[in-house]
Coordinates of C-alpha atoms in Angstrom, one line a residue:
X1 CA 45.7 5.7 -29.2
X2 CA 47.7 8.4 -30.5
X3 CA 50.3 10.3 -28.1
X4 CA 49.2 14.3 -27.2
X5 CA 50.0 16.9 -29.3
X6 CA 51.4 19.9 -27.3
X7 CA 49.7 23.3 -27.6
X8 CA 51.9 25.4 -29.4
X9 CA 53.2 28.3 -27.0
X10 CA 53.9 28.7 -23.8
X11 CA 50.5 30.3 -22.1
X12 CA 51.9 31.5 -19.3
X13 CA 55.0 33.1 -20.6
X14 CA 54.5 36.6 -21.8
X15 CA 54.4 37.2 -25.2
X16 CA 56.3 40.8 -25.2
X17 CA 58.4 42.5 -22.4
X18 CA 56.8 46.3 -21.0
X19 CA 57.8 48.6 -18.7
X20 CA 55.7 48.4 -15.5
X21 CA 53.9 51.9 -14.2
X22 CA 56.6 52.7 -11.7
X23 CA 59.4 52.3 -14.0
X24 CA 57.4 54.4 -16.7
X25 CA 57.2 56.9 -13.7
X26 CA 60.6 57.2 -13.2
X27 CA 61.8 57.5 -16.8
X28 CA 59.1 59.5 -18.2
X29 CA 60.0 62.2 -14.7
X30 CA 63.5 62.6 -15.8
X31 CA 62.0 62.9 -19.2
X32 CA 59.9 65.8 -18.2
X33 CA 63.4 67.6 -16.5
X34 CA 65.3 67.2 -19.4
X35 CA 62.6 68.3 -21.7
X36 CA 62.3 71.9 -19.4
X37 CA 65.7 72.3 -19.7
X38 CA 65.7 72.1 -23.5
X39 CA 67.7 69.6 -24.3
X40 CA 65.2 65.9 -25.1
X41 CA 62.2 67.2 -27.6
X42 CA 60.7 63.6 -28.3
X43 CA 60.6 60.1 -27.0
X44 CA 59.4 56.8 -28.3
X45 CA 58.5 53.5 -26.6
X46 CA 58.8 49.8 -27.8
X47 CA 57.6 46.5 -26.5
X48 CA 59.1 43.5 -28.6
X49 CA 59.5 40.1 -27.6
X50 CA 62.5 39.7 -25.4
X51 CA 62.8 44.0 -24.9
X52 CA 61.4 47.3 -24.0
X53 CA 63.4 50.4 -25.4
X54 CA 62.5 53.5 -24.1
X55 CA 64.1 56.0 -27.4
X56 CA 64.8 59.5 -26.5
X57 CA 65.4 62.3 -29.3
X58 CA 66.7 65.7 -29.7
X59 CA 64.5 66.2 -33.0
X60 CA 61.7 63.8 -34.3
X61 CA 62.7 62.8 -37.5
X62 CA 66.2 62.0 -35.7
X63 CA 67.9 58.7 -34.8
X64 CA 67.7 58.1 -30.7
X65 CA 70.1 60.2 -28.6
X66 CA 69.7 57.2 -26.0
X67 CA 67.6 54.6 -25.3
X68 CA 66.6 52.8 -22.1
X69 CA 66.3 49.1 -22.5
X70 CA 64.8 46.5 -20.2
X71 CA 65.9 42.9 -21.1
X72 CA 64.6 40.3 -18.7
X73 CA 67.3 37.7 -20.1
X74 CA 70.2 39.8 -18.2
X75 CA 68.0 39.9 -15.0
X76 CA 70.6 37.8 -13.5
X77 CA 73.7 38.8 -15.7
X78 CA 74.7 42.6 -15.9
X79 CA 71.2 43.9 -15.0
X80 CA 68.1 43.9 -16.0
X81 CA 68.4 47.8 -17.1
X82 CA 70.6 49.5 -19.3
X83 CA 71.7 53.1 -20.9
X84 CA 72.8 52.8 -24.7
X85 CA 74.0 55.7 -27.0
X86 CA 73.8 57.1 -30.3
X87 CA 76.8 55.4 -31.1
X88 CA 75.7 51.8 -29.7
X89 CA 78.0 52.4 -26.4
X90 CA 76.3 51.1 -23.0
X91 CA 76.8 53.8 -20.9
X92 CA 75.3 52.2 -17.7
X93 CA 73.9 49.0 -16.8
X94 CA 72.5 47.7 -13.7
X95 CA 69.5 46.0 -11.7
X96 CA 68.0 49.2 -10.2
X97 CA 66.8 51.5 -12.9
X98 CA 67.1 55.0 -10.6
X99 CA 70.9 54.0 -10.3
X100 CA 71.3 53.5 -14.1
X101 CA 69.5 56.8 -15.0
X102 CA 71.9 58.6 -12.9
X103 CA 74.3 58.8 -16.0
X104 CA 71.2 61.1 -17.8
X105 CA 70.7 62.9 -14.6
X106 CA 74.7 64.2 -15.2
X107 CA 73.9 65.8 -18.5
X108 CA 71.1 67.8 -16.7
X109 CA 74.2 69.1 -14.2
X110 CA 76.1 72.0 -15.7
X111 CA 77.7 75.3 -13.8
X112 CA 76.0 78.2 -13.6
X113 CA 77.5 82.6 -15.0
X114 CA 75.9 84.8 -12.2
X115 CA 77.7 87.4 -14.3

């Protein structure tokens, strides 16, 4: 009798990383602020195999301004979450995405003329 063959694949491993509803939530409502203030105009979402990038642009037929990447494999490294530039700089990474957006949330920040 011959031995087993193995299944190829793991079933129970997912076969793409997403972002879950409440992290859509909170991306996609600092999204909506920076898009009344003028300054994002389009986004773009990804689900590949080991990430999920979250692309934000200025114009649409533009390279990303930033992106917000989930990458399970750092789950227990850096952080599951991270804030990458135009340039390919990681601006902030961390294990709580409302902490790593903070560095977006600055840009929204500027002072105010009353003249």
């Amino acid at each position: 009798m011959s031995p087993m063959t193995p299944f190829p694949g793991n079933p129970s491993a997912p076969q793409q990383v997403a972002f879950h509803r409440t992290e859509l939530n909170v991306i996609l409502s600092l999204y909506g602020r920076m898009v009344a203030a003028g300054e994002w105009r389009d986004y773009g979402i990804s689900h590949l195999k080991d990430v999920a990038v979250f692309s934000i642009f200025r114009r649409t037929a533009e390279h990303p301004i930033y992106r917000i990447e989930k990458c399970p494999k750092l789950r227990n490294r850096q952080g599951l979450y991270s804030v990458i530039g135009m340039d390919g700089q990681i601006l902030k990474r961390g294990h709580d995405l409302k902490t790593v957006l903070r560095v977006l949330e600055r840009k929204l920040i500027r002072a105010v003329d009353l003249d």
